[in-house]
mmCIF file of C-alpha atoms in Angstrom:
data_model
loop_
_atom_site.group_PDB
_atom_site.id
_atom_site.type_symbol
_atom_site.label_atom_id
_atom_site.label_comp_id
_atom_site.label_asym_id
_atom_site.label_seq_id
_atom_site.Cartn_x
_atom_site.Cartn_y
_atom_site.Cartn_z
ATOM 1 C CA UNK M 1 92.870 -15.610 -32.210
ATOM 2 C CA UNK M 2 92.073 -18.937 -33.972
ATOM 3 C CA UNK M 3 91.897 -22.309 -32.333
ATOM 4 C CA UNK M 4 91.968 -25.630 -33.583
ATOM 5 C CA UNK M 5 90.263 -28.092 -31.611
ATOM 6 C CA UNK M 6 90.146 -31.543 -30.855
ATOM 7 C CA UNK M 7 88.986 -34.387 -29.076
ATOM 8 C CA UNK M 8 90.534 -37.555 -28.415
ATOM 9 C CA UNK M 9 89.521 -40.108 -25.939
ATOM 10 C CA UNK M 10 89.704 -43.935 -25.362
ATOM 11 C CA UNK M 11 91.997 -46.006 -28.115
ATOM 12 C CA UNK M 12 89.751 -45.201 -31.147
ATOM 13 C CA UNK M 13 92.348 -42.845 -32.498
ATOM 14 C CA UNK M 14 96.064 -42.414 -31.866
ATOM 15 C CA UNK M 15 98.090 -38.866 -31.002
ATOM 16 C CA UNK M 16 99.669 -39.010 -34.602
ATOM 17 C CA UNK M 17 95.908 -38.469 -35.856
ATOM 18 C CA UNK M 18 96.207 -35.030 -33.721
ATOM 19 C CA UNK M 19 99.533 -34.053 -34.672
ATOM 20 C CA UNK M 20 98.663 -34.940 -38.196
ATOM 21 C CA UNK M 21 96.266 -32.253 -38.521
ATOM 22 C CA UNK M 22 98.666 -29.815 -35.988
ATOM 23 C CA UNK M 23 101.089 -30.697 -39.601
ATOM 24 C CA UNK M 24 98.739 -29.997 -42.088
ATOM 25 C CA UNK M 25 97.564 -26.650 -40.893
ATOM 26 C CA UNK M 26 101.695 -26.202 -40.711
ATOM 27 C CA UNK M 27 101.293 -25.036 -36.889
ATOM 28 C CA UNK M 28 99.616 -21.896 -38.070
ATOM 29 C CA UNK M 29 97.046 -21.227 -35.110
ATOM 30 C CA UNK M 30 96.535 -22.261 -31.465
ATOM 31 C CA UNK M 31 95.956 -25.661 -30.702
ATOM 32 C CA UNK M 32 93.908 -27.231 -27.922
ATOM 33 C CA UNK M 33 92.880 -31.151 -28.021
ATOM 34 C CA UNK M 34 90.640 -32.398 -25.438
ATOM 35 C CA UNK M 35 91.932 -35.436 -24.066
ATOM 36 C CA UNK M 36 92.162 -38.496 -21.132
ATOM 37 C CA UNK M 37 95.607 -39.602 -22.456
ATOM 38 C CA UNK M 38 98.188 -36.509 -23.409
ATOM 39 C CA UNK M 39 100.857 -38.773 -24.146
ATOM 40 C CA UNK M 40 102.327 -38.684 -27.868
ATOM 41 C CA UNK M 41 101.097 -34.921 -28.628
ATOM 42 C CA UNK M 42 103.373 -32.230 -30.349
ATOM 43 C CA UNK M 43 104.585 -30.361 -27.416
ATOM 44 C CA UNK M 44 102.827 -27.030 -29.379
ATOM 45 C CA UNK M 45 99.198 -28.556 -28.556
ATOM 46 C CA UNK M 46 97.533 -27.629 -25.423
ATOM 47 C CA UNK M 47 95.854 -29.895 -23.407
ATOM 48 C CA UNK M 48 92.360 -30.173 -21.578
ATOM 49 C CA UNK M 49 91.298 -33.025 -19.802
ATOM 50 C CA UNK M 50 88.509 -35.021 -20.027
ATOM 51 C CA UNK M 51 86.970 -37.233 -17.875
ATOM 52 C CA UNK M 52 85.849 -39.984 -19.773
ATOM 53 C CA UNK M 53 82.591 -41.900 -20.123
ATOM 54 C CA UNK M 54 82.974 -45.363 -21.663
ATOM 55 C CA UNK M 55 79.636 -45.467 -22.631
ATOM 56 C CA UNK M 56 78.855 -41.874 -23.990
ATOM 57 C CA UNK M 57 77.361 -40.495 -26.856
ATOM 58 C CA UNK M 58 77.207 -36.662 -26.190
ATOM 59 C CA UNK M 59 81.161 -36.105 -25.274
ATOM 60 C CA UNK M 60 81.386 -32.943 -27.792
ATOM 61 C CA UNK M 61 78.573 -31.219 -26.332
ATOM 62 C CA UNK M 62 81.420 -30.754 -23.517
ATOM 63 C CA UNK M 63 83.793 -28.906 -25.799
ATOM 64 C CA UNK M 64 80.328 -26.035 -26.022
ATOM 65 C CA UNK M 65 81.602 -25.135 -22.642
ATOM 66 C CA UNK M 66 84.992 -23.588 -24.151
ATOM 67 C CA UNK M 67 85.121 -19.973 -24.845
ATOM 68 C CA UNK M 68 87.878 -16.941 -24.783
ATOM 69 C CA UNK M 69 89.661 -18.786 -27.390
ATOM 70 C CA UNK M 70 89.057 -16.321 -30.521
ATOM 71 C CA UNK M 71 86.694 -18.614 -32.928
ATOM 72 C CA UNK M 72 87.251 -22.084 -32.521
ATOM 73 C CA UNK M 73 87.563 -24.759 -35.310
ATOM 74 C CA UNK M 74 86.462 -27.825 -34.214
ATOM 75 C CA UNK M 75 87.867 -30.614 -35.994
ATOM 76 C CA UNK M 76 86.753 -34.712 -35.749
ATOM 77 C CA UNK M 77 90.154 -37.174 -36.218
ATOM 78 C CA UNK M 78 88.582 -39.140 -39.282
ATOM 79 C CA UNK M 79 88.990 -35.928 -41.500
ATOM 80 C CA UNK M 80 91.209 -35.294 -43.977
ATOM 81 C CA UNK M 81 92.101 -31.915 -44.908
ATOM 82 C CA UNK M 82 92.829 -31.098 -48.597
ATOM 83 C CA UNK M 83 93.191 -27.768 -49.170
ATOM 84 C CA UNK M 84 94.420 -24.624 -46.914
ATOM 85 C CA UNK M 85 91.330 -24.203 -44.365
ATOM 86 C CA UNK M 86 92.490 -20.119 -42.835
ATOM 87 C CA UNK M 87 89.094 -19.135 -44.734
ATOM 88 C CA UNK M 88 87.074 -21.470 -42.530
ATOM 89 C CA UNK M 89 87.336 -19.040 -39.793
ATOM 90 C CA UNK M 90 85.526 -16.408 -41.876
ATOM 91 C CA UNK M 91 82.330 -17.900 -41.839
ATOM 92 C CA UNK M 92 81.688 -17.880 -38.356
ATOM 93 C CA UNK M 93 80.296 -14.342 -37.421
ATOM 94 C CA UNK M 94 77.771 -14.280 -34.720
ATOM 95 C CA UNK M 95 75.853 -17.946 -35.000
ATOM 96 C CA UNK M 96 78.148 -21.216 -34.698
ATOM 97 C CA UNK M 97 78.219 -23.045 -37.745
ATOM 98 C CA UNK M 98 77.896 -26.778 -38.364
ATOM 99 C CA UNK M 99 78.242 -29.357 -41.630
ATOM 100 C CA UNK M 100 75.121 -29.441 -43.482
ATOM 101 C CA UNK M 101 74.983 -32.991 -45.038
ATOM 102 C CA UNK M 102 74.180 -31.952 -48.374
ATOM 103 C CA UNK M 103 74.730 -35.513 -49.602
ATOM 104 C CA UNK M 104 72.211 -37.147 -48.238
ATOM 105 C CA UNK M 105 69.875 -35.084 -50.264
ATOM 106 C CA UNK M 106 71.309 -36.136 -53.528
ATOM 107 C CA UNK M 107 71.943 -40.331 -51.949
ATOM 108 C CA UNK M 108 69.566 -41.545 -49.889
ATOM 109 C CA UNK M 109 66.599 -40.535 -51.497
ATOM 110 C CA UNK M 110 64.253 -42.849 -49.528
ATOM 111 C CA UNK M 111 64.822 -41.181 -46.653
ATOM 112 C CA UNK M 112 62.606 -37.811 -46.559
ATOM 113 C CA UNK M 113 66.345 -35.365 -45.432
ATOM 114 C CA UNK M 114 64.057 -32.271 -45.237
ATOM 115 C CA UNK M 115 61.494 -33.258 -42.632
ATOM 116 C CA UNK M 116 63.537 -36.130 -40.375
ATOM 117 C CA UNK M 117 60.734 -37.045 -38.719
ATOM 118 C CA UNK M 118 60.881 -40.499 -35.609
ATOM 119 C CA UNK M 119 61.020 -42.958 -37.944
ATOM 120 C CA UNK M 120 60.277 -46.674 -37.073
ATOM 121 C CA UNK M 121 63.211 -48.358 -38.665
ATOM 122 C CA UNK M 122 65.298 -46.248 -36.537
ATOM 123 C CA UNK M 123 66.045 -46.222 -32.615
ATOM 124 C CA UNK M 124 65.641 -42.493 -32.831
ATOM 125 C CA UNK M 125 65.516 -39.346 -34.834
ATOM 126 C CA UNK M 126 67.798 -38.591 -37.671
ATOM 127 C CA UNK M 127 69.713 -35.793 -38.351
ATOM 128 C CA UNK M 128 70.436 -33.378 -41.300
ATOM 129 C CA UNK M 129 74.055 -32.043 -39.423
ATOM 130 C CA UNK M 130 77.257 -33.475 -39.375
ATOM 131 C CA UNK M 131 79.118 -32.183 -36.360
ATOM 132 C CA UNK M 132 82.519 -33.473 -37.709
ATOM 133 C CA UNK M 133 83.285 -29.976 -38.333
ATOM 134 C CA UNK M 134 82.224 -27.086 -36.011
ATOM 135 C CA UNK M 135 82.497 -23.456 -35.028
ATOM 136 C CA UNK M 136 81.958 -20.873 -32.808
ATOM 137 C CA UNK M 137 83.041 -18.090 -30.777
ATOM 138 C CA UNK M 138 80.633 -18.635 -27.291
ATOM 139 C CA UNK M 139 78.463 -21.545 -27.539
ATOM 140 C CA UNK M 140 77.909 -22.181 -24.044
ATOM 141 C CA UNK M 141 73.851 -21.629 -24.377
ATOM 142 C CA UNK M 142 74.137 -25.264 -25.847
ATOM 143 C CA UNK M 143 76.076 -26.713 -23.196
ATOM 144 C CA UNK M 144 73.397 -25.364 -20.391
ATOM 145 C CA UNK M 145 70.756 -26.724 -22.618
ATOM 146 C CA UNK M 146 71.580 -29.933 -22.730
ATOM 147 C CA UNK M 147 72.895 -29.736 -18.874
ATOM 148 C CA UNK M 148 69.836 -29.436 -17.738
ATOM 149 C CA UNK M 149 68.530 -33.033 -18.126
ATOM 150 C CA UNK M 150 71.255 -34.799 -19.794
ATOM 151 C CA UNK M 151 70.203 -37.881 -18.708
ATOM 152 C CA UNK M 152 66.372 -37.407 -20.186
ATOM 153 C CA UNK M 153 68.758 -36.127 -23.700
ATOM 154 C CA UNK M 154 71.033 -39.427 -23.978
ATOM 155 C CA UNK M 155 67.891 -41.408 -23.890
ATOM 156 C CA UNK M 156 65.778 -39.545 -26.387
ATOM 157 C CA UNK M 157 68.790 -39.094 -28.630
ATOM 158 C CA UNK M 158 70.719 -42.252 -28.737
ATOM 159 C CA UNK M 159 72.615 -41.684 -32.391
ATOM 160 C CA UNK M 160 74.255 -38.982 -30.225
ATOM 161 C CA UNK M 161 75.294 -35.039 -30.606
ATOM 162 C CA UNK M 162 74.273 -34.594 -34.180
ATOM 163 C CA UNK M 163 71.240 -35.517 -33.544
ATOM 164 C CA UNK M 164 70.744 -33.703 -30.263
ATOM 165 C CA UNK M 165 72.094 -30.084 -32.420
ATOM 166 C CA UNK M 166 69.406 -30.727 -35.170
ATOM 167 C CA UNK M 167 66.691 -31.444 -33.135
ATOM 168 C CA UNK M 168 66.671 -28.958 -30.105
ATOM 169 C CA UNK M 169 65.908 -25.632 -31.627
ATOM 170 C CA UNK M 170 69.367 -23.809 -32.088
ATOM 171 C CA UNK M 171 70.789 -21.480 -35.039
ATOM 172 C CA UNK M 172 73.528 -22.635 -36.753
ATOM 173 C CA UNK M 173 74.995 -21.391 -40.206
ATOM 174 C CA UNK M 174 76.072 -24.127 -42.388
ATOM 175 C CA UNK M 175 79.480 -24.490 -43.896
ATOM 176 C CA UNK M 176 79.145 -23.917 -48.038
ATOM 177 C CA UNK M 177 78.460 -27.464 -49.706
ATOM 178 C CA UNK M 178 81.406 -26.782 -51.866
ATOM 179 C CA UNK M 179 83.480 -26.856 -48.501
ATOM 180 C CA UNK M 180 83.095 -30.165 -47.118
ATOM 181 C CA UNK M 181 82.100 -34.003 -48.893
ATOM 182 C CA UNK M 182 82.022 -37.658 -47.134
ATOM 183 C CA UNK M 183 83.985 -40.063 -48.613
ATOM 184 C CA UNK M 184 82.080 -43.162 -47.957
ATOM 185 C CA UNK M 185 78.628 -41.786 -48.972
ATOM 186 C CA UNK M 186 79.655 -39.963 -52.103
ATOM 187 C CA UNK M 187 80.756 -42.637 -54.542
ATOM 188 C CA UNK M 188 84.131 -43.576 -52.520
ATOM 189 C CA UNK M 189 85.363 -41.065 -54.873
ATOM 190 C CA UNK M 190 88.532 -38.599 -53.895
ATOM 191 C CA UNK M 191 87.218 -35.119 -55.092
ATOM 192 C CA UNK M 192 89.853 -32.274 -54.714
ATOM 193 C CA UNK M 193 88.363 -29.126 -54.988
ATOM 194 C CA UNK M 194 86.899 -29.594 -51.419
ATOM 195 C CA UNK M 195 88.951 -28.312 -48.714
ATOM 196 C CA UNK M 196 88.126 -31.314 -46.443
ATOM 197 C CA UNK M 197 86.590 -34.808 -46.590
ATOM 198 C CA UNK M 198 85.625 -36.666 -43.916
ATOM 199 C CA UNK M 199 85.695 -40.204 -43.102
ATOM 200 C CA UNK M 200 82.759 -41.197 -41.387
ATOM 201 C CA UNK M 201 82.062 -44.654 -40.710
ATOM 202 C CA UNK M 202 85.333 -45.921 -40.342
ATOM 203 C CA UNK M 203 84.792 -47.817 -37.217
ATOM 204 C CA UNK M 204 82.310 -50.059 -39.437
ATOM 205 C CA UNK M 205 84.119 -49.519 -42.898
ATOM 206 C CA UNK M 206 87.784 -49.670 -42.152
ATOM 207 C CA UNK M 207 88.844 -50.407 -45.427
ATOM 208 C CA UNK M 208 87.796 -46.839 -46.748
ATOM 209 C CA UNK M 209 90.907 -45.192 -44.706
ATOM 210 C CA UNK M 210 93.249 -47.333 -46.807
ATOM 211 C CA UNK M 211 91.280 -46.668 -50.104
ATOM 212 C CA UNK M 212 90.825 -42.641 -50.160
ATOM 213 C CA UNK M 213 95.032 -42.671 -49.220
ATOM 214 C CA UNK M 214 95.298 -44.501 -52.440
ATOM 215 C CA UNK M 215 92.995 -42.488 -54.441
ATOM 216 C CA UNK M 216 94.561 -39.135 -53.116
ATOM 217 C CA UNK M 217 98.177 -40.337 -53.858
ATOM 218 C CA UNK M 218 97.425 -41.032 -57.262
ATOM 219 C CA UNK M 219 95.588 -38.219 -58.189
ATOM 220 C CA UNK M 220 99.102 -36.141 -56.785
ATOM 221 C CA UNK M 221 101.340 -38.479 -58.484
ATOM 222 C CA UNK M 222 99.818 -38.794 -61.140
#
């Protein structure tokens, strides 16, 4: 079995922004979308719910607890996908794999990507994983990890789950570079032959929704 999963809580994003991705992977696989408001989902998408915390940082370290669902695809709601994603699946074996931000390497060359050491212009460590896109099989070991003193984690790791996954020790595989890009921190530049870009940042960079749409209808139409 393969599962597509999702997360929405609070009013950040909308139900179409599940169902949109339920219609772009043409109903294909089982869906689940984690959720404190059901309302507005395709009637095809099974629900979990979640009890919310306004003020949380670590809510997809929840979704760790699923399992017996075949391999899950975990998908964030700022994505876009491009290009048929069925070989996705493939390249989770035995480890759970996570986005390696290969882009940072080749943009933000003043900070040192290969160590991340505590830096003092930031609050906390930085990460070289973007947890956007996830998946795995059984990766409760993560969830019981960070169980055990949550409240010790949230403090030492305020920048949240990515973060947290690069930092505390665990194996992941890495999705192939050629697999994944981010919009915003790429050159704002629509680039095709990936099979999905994400949108990161949009809750400070709005505008950047609006702008990839355009780019990505006229490269189709053009």
């Amino acid at each position: 079995m393969k599962t597509i999963l999702t997360l929405k809580y609070g009013d950040k994003y909308s139900a179409d922004a599940v169902n949109s991705i339920y219609e772009h992977t043409e109903g294909r696989y089982n869906y689940v979308c984690v959720t404190d408001d059901p309302k507005g989902l395709h009637p095809d998408i099974g629900i979990l719910y979640l009890e919310h915390e306004p003020n949380g940082n670590m809510e997809k370290l929840k979704l760790f607890q699923l399992k017996d669902m075949g391999t899950i695809l975990y998908l964030d709601l700022d994505i876009r996908i491009q290009k048929p994603i069925d070989h996705l699946f493939d390249y989770c074996i035995d480890n759970p794999v996570i986005v390696y931000t290969w882009w940072k390497d080749k943009g933000n060359e003043q900070i040192n990507i290969h160590d991340f050491p505590w830096q003092p212009d930031f609050v906390g460590p930085l990460s070289n994983y973007n947890s956007s896109i996830m998946l795995w099989k059984d990766a409760t070991h993560i969830w019981k990890h960070y169980n055990e003193y949550p409240e010790m984690y949230d403090v030492q790791y305020p920048y949240g789950d990515d973060t947290f996954l690069y930092h505390e020790g665990f194996t992941f595989e890495h999705l192939p570079n050629e697999e994944v890009y981010a919009f915003r921190t790429t050159g704002r530049k629509y680039r095709p032959e990936y099979t999905i870009c994400l949108l990161n940042g949009l809750d400070k960079n709005p505008e950047i929704e609006k702008e990839y749409d355009e780019l990505c209808m006229h490269q189709v139409g053009h």
